């Protein structure tokens, strides 16, 4: 995955200058943008007359298929009571945790029909809870950055780190998205350093840990595997891990030279180290998926397996990755996850026996950050406004107009309107016969009306290069059959072909026919030109057939392709589902 400056440069050339091929004009625009961005590390209050991105259209952000759970059956009580049977002999400790923020600093979502989220509201909740117990630690469980909206991504996700710093987070681990731009950029965000777009950055004020990501050259973990934090004299050990699926979720360059080891083995190895040091209160920050019912019933997911297999000295496991609710006790370990995007947090209460230094009781509450009844934190709100002012000239540019919604919701055949539109844009950009788009790379919908650059960015925030390649008809059939994996179905969005599939056939044989636009069957022995993003072309999401393609050439960024395609449409344009995928009834 390329650094964000490529997208910013392309935008600057196209939008601020308004012409292409003029190097001197492009250079002037780039310098102007550099000057704007380099001042952002000192947030300021700016009066903005136009609606901010979060105050205008909802940008299609509250749909379930974009990773946001809007319906939450659990009872939400914003006023937390004292832990039951609190014992004054024990030290009361509070852990406030978030996961999968994805840089969504200024995004309001709907939960049970009511506004929720935005980090200024999250901050108000956290500060309110923190004031209830002086023995409070703030923890994050990965995917704080990556797939971020423009407010964070256009500024290299530095705003997210700065806000976590301002809130006083104490410890964190990495998620798979922290590797989107590679190890060097991850380390810059954590330890500080210089970026050509944003200048000097101080880095994170709190330690980051991960026990199962190893540098293949040195044989050592890229970050400390654990950290011991003393709270009121009581040592609490934190161990971090990230899902071993990360290499299949990130472009190859993002994880080059890294080895992701088994989470349970890494946890147990470091539990042993902590036990040698006399640490008996142990918390795991695991960027791994899990779910449960509102009262802890029916726990499922990788977190259940991890909880059952790790050392019994582990007391608490924070989870993430699948943006879900979890609050369950498994093998006497409390396992929690609090949705995503700053719309909730985990409030975990512990009691530690000062004699044994061990946790003797634990309970958790998953709190949704409803905006109703609480004022946003003014300090964080000012920071958000400062970031928004810096990116406003970019994100508010109108690049098209749609008469109807373009949604990523797939029909029963596995096809979506927005998937068709993006695949068409990519095929057009590289002038190939076919194109394929992974649905996981579509992060939001496009609403009716004017389409802004910011909306397009929110839809495709990864800035993946597009790749032109050659594949045979047989390889394309095999590729399509890879959509039905052992554990999940992942329907590619397509352009330049159509096919039928039969759900009653065995996996690997479900594709019945593949046809070209003229209605003829694809020739299994013929070579076709294909466009896909660099993530897919490297075999991402388990589509390994892409690695067999030949004559690969890197083209423009997917974001630019979608912006240009939107600009080329009539205003307004109408675009419906193309019926390229048909399930045999």
Short mmCIF file of C-alpha atoms in Angstrom, two decimals, residues 3 116 150 297 341 350 454 490 511 552:
data_model
loop_
_atom_site.label_atom_id
_atom_site.label_comp_id
_atom_site.label_asym_id
_atom_site.label_seq_id
_atom_site.Cartn_x
_atom_site.Cartn_y
_atom_site.Cartn_z
CA UNK A 3 1.85 6.33 1.34
CA UNK A 116 -23.31 8.09 18.71
CA UNK A 150 -9.70 12.13 5.51
CA UNK A 297 -24.24 -16.08 26.50
CA UNK A 341 -15.26 3.61 15.52
CA UNK A 350 -10.99 -5.04 38.97
CA UNK A 454 -14.08 13.44 0.89
CA UNK A 490 -16.16 -13.18 -0.16
CA UNK A 511 -18.99 -21.26 -11.09
CA UNK A 552 2.02 -7.03 -14.04
#
